[in-house]
Tab-separated table of C-alpha atoms and ligand atoms in Angstrom:
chain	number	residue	atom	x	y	z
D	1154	UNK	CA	-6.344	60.889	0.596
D	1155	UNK	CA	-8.078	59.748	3.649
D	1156	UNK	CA	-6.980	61.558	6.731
D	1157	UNK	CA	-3.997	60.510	8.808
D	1158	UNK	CA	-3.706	59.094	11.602
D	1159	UNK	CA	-1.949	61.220	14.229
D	1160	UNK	CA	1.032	59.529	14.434
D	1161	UNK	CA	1.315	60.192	10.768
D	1162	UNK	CA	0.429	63.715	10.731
D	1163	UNK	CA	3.073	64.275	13.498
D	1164	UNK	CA	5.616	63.005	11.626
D	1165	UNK	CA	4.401	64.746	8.458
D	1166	UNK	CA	3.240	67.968	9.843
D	1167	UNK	CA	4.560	70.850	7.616
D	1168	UNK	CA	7.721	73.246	8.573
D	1169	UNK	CA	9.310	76.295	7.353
D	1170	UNK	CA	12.116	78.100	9.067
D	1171	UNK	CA	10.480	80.994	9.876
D	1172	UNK	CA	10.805	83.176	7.332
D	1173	UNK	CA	13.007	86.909	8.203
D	1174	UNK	CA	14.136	85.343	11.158
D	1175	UNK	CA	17.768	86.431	10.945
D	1176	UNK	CA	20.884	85.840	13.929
D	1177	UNK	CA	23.861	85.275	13.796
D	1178	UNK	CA	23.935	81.532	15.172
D	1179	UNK	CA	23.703	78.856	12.594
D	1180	UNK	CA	20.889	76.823	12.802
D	1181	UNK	CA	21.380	73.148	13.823
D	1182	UNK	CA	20.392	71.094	10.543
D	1183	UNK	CA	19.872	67.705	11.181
D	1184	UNK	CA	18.896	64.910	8.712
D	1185	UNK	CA	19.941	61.201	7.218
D	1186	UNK	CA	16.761	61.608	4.904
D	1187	UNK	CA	16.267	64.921	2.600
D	1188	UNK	CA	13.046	65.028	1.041
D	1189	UNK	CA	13.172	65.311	-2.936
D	1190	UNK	CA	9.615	67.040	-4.204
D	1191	UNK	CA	9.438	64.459	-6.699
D	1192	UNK	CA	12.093	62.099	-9.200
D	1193	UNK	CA	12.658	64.320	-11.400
D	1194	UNK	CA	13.936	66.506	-8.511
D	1195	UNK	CA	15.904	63.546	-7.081
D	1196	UNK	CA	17.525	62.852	-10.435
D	1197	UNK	CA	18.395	66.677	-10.494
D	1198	UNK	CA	20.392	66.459	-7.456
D	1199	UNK	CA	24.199	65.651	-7.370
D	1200	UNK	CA	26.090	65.093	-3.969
D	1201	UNK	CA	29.110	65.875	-5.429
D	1202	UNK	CA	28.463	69.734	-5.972
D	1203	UNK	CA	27.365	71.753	-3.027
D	1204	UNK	CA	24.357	73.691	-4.842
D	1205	UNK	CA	21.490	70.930	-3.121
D	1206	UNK	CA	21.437	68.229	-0.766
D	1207	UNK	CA	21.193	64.965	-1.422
D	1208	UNK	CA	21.571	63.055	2.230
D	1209	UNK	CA	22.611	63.997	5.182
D	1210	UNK	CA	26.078	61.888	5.235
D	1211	UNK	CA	27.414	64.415	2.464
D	1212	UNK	CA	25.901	67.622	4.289
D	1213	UNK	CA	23.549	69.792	5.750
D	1214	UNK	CA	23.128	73.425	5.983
D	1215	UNK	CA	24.770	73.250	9.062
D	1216	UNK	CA	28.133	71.485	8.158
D	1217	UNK	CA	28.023	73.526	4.647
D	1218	UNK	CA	28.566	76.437	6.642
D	1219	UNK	CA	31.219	75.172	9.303
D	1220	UNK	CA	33.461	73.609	6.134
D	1221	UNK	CA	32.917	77.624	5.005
D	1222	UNK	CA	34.559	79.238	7.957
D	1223	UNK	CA	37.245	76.619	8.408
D	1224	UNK	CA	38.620	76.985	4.634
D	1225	UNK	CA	38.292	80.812	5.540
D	1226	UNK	CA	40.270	79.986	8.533
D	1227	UNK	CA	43.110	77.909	6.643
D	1228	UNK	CA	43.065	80.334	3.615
D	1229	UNK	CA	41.622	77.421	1.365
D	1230	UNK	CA	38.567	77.297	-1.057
D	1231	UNK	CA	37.423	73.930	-0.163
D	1232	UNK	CA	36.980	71.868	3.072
D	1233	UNK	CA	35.854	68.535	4.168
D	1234	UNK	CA	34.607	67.087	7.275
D	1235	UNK	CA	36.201	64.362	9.612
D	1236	UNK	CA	34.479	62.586	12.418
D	1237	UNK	CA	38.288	63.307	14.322
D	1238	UNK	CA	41.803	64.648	12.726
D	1239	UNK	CA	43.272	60.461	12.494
D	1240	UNK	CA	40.141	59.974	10.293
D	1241	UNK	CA	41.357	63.385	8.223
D	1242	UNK	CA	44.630	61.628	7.721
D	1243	UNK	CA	43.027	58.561	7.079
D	1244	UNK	CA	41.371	60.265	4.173
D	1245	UNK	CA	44.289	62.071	2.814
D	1246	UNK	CA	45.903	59.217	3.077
D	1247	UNK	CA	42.995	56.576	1.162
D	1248	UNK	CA	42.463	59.684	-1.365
D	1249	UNK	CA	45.569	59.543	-2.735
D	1250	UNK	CA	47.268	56.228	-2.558
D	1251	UNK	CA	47.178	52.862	-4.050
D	1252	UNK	CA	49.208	49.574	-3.890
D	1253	UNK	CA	52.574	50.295	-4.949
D	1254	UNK	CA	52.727	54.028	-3.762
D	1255	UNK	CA	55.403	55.349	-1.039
D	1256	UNK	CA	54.420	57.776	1.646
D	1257	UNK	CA	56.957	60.115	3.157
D	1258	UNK	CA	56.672	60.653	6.892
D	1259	UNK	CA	58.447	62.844	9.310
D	1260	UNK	CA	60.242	60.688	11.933
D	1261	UNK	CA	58.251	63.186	14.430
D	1262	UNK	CA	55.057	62.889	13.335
D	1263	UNK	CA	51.753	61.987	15.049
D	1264	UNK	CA	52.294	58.677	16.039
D	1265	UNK	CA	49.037	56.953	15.153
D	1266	UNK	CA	49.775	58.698	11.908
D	1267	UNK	CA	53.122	56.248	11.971
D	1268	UNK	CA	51.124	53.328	12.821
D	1269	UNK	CA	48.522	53.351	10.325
D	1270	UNK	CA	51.383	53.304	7.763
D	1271	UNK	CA	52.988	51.133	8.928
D	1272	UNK	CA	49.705	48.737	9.707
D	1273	UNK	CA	46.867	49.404	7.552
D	1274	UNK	CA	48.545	50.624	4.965
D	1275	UNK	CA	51.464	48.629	4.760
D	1276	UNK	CA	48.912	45.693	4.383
D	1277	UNK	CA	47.194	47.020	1.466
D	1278	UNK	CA	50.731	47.261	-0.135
D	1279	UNK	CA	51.982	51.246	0.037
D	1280	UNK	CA	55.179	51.536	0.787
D	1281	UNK	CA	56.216	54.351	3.535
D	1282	UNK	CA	59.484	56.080	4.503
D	1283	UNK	CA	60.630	58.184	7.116
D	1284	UNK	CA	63.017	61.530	6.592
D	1285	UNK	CA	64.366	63.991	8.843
D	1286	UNK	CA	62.242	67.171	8.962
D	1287	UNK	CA	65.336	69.464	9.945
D	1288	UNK	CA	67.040	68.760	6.936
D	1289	UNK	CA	65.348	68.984	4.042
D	1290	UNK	CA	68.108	66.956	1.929
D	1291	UNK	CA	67.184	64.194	3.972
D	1292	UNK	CA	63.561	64.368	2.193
D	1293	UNK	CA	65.336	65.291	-1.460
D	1294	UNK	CA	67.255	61.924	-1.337
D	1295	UNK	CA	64.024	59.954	-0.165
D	1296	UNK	CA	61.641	60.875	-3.019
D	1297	UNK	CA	61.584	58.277	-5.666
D	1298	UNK	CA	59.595	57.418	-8.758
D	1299	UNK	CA	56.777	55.970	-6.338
D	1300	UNK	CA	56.367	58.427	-3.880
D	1301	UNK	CA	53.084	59.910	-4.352
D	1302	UNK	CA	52.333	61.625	-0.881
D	1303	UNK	CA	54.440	63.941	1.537
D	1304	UNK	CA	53.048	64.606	4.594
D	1305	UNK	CA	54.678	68.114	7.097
D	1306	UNK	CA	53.636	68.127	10.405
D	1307	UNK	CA	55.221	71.967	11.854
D	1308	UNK	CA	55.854	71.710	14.922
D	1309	UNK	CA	56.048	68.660	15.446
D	1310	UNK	CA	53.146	67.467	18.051
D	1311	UNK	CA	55.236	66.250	20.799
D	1312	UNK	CA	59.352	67.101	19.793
D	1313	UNK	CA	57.807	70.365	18.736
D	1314	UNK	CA	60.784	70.595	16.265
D	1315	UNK	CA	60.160	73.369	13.536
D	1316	UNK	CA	61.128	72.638	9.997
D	1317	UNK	CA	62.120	74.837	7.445
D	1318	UNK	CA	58.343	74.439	5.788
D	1319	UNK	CA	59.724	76.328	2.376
D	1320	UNK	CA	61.979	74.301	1.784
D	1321	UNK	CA	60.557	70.762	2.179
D	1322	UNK	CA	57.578	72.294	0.514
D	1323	UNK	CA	60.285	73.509	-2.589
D	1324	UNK	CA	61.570	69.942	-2.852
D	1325	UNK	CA	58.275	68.064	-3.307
D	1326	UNK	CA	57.291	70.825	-5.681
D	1327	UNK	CA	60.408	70.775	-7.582
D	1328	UNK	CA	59.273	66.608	-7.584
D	1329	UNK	CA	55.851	67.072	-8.583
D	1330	UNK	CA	54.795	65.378	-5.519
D	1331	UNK	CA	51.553	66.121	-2.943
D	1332	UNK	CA	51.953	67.664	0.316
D	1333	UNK	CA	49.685	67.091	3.024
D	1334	UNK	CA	50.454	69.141	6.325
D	1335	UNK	CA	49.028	68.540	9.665
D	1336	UNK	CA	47.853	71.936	10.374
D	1337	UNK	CA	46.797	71.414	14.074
D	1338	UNK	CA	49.521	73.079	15.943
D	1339	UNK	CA	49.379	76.458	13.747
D	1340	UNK	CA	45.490	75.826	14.005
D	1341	UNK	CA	45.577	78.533	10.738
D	1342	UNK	CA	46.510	81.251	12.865
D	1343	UNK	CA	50.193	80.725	13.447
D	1344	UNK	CA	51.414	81.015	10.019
D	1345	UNK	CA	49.532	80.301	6.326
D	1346	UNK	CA	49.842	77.275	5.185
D	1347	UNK	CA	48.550	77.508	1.431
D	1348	UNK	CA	50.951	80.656	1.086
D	1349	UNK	CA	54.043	78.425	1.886
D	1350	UNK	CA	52.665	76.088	-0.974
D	1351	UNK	CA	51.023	72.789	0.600
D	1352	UNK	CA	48.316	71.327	-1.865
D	1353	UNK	CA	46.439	70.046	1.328
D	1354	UNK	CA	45.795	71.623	5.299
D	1355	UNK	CA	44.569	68.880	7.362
D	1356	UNK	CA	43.266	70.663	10.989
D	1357	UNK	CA	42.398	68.071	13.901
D	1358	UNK	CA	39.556	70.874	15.028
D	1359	UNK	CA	39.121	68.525	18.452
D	1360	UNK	CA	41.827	70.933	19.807
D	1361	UNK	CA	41.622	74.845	19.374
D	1362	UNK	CA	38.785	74.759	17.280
D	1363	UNK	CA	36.506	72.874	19.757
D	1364	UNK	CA	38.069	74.179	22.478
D	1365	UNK	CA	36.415	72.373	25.003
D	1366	UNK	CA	37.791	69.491	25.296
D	1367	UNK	CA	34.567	67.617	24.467
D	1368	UNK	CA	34.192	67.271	20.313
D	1369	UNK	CA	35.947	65.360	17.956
D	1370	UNK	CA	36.496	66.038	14.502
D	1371	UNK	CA	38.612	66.731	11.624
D	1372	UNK	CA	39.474	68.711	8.234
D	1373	UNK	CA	41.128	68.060	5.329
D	1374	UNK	CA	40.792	71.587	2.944
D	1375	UNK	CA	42.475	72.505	-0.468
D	1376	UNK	CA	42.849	75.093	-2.792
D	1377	UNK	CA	42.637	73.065	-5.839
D	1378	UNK	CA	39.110	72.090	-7.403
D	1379	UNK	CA	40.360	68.580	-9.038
D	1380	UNK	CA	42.237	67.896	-5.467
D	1381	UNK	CA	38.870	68.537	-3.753
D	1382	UNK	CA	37.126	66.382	-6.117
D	1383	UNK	CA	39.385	63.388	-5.634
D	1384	UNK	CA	39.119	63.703	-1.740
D	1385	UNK	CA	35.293	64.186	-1.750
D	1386	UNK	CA	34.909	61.006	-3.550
D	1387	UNK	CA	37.285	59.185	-1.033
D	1388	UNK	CA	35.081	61.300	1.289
D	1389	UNK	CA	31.666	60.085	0.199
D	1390	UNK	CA	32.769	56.116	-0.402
D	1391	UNK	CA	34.184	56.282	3.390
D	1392	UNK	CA	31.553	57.161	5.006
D	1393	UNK	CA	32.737	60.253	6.710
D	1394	UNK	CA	30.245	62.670	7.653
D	1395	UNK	CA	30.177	64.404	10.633
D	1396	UNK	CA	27.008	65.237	13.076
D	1397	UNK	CA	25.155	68.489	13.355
D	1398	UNK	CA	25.420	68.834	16.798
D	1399	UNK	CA	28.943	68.184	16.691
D	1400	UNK	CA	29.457	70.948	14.175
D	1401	UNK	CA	27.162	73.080	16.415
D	1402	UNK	CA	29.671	73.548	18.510
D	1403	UNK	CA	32.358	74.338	16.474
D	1404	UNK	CA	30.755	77.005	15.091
D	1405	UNK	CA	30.195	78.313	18.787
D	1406	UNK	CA	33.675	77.716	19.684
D	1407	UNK	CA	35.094	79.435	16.304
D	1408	UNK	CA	35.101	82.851	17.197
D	1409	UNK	CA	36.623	82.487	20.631
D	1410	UNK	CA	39.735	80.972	18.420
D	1411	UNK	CA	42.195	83.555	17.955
D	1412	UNK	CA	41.690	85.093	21.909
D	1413	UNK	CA	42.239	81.508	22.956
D	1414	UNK	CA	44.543	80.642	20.770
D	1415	UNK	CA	46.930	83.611	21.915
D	1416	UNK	CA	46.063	83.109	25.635
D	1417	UNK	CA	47.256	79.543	25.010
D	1418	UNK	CA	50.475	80.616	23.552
D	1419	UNK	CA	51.552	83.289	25.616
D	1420	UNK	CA	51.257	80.994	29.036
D	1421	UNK	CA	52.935	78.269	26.965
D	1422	UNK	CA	56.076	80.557	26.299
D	1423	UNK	CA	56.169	82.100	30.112
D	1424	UNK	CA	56.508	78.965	31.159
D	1425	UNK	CA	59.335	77.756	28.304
D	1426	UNK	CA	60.965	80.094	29.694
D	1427	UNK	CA	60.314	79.163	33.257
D	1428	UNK	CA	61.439	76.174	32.881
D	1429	UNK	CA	64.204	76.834	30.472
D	1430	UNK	CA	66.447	78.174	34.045
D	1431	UNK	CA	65.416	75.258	35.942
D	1432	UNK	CA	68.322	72.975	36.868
D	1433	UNK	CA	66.365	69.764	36.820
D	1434	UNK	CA	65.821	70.346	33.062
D	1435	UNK	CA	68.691	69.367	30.262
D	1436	UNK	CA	66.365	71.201	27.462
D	1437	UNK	CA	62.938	73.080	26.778
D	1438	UNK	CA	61.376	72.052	23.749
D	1439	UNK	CA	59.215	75.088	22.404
D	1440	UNK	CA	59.715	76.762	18.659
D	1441	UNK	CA	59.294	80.194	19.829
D	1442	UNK	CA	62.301	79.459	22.443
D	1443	UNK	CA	65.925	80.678	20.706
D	1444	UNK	CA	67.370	77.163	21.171
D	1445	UNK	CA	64.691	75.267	20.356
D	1446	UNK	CA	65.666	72.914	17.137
D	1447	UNK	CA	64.243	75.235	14.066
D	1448	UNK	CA	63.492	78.367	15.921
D	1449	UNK	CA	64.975	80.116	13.240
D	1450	UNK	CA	62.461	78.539	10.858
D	1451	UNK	CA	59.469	79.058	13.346
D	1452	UNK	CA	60.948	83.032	13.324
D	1453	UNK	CA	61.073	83.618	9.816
D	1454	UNK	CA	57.580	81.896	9.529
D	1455	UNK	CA	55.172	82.112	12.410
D	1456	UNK	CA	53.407	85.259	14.314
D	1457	UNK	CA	52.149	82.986	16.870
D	1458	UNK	CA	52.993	79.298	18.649
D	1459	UNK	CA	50.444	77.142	20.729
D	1460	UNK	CA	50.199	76.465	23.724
D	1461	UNK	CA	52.690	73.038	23.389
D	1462	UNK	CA	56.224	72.791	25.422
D	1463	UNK	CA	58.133	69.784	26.013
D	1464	UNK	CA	60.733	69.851	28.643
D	1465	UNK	CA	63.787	67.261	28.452
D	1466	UNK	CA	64.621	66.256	31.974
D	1467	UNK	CA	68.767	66.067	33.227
D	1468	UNK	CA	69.418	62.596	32.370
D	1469	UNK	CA	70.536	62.246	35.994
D	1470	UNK	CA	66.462	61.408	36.976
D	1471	UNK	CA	65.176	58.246	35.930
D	1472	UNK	CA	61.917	57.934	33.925
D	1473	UNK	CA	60.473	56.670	37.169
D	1474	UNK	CA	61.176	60.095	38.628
D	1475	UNK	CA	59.817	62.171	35.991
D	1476	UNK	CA	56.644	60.047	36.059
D	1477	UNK	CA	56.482	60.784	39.845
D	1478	UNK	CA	56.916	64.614	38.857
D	1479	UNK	CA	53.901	63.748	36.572
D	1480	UNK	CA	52.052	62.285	39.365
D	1481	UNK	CA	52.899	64.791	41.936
D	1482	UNK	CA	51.154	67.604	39.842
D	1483	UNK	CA	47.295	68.413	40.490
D	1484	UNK	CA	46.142	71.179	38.152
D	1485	UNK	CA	48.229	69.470	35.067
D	1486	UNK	CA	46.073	66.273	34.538
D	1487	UNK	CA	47.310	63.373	32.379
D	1488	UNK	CA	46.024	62.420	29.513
D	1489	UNK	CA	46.373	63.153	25.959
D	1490	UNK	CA	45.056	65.515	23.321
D	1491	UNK	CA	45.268	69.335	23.892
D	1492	UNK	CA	43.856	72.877	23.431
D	1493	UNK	CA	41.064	72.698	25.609
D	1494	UNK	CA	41.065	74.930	28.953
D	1495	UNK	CA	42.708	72.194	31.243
D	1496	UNK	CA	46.278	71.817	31.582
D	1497	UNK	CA	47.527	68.322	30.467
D	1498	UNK	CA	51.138	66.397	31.325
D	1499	UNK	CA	52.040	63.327	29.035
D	1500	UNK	CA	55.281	61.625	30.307
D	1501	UNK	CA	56.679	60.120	26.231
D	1502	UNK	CA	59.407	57.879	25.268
D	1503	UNK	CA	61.078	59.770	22.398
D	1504	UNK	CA	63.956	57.047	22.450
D	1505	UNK	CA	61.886	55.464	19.238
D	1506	UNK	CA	59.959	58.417	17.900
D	1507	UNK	CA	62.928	60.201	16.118
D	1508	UNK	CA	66.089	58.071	14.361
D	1509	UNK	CA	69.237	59.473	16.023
D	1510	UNK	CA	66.912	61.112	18.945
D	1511	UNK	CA	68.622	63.532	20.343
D	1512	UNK	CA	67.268	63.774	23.815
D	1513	UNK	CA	68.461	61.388	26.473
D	1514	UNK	CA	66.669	62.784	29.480
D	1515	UNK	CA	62.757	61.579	30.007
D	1516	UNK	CA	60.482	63.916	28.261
D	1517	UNK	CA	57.207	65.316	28.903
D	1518	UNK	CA	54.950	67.451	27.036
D	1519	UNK	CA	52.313	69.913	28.695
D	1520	UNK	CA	49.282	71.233	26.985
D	1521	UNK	CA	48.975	74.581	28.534
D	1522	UNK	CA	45.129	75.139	29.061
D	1523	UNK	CA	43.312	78.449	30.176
D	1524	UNK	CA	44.102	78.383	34.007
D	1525	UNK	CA	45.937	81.590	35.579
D	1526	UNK	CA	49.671	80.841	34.633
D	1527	UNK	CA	50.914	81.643	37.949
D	1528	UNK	CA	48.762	78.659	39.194
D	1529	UNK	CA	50.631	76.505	36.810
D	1530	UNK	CA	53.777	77.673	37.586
D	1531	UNK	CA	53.402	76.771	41.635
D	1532	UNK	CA	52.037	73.572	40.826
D	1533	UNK	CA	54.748	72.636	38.340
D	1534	UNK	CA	57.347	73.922	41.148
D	1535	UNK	CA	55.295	71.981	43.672
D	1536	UNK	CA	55.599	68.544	41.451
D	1537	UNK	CA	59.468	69.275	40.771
D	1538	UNK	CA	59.887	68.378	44.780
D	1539	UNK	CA	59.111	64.472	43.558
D	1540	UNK	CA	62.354	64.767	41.307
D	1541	UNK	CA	64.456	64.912	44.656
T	3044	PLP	C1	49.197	66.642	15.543
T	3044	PLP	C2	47.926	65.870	15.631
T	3044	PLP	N1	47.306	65.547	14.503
T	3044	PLP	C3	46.160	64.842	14.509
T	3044	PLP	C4	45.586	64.439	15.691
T	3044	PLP	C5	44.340	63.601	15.646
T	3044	PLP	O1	43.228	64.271	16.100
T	3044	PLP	P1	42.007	63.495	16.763
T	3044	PLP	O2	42.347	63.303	18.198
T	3044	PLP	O3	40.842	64.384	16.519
T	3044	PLP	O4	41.863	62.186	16.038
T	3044	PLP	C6	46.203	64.758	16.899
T	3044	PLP	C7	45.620	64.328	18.184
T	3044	PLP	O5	46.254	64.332	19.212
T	3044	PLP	C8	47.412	65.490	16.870
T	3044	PLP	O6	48.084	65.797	18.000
């Protein structure tokens, strides 16, 4: 062959990792195209097993290894990729039903969770229902001959109730039905999901995995190979791969987790308990708190608990006044998500999110970041003035 031309030759010039270099970072593998020697090596080649790859959507080295160390993480064996946690549940959720099928749903649950139900979903014709995630009879009564999917959600991401997980797990067991749990509060650290029994742990890793504050992504990992199998393929038809860079940092932020993860938790519960003896506050909503609806549940379960806390204000101040509170505080920003290292204050209507709510007061939930707790603490007591 002639020689190229040296735009050619830069975009064909040879490389090899260099070979013995060995360190612990993963290298960032990045790639839509991967180069087949010849046909017959093409042919060879099957996305759906994880010996070779086949194009970058399904995975590089680089995603290969952070799907690794988050199955680790959730005590799994296999583990998919999201480009955010709603796409996760979007998968679960695509994998596994069809026209005609009925989704169960706790009445606390994520709420764009609750809204693709009851919008995309809904318009392709499955069915979904709402039970009670305190009591598990609730759930019993609920499953029918078409209910195909249960999704847990412990604590709950904004109530922060904790359900009895053994139980509701027992029931759709005992009814030969999935369960998919929303994994993000526990984070795989808090308790073990797989041992309790769920057939799926889906993980929105934009919180303590990442960290930061600045990645999204999701994961959706199983114990079961024909489970896996099914999801890949919804995986694969979807679209859903994630980016190396993106992945990147997960794997930097992953073993900063568990320190995190308890510094989180233990400012979270000093200030529970802060606020729990304030007497602008009707009730603290925290499942480590005795009080808290299913701290027993979170107590025979959990060795850890976030860094979440919702506090129920006296129904005496209007929501006005608790969004002034929320105004009035400066190292709590507002806006949603959580687990990264700044503090965060959503004001939420709960009047809708549970049937029956029990909380009549406004609430707000705090993400408690990675500031000094005592700095929280002043500027929460600070804020509180706005109540008056
Ligand atoms: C409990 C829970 N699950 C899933 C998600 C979705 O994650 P993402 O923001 O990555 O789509 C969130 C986000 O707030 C969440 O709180």
């Amino acid at each position: 062959m002639a020689s190229k031309r040296p735009v050619t030759e830069l975009i064909h010039h040879p490389y090899q990792p260099p070979a013995g270099f060995e360190a612990v970072p993963v290298g960032v593998h990045k790639a839509s195209t991967v180069i087949f020697a010849n046909t017959a090596a093409m042919r060879a080649r099957d996305w759906r097993h994880k010996d070779g790859y086949t194009y970058g959507l399904h995975g590089t080295p680089t995603t290969f290894t952070l799907e690794a160390r988050i199955a680790t993480l959730e005590g799994g064996k296999h583990t998919l990729l999201t480009p955010s946690g709603l796409a996760a549940i979007v998968l679960v959720n695509f994998a596994l039903l069809k026209s005609g099928d009925e989704l169960l749903l706790p009445d606390n649950v994520y709420g764009p969770s609750k809204e693709l139900a009851r919008s995309t979903l809904g318009g392709l014709g499955i069915t979904h229902r709402f039970y009670d995630p305190l009591r598990p009879q609730s759930l019993a009564s609920l499953i029918g001959e078409h209910t195909r999917l249960v999704w847990l959600e412990a604590a709950g991401s904004v109530t922060l109730e904790f359900p009895d997980l053994r139980a509701l797990v027992g029931v759709c067991r005992e009814r030969g039905v999935t369960t998919a749990l929303d994994n993000t509060w526990g984070a795989g650290l808090a308790f073990a999901g797989f041992e309790v029994g769920v057939d799926i742990s889906m993980h929105a890793l934009t919180k303590y995995p990442s960290g930061g504050g600045d990645v999204l992504m999701g994961a959706v990992t199983t114990r079961d190979d024909a489970l896996h199998q099914r999801l890949k393929l919804a995986h694969m038809h979807l679209g859903l791969g994630v980016g190396a860079n993106d992945a990147e940092m997960l794997l930097r932020s992953l073993p900063s987790l568990p320190l995190r993860y308890a510094a989180h938790d233990r400012a979270a519960r000093q200030l529970a308990t802060w606020f729990a003896a304030r007497p602008e506050v009707a009730q603290v909503l925290h499942p480590a708190l005795p009080g808290s609806p299913g701290h027993e549940h979170w107590a025979a379960l959990c060795s850890g608990a976030a860094g979440l806390l919702s506090v129920v204000f006296d129904a005496r101040y209007s929501a006005a006044q608790v969004d002034a509170f929320v105004d009035a505080l400066k190292l709590f920003r507002i806006g949603y998500s959580w687990g990264g290292p700044v503090s965060l204050a959503v004001p939420y209507d709960v009047s809708n999110m549970r049937r029956g709510s029990p909380y009549r007061g406004a609430l707000v939930r705090f993400s408690v970041g990675l500031e000094a707790v005592e700095d929280l603490q002043a500027d929460l007591e600070q804020a509180l003035a706005a109540l008056r």
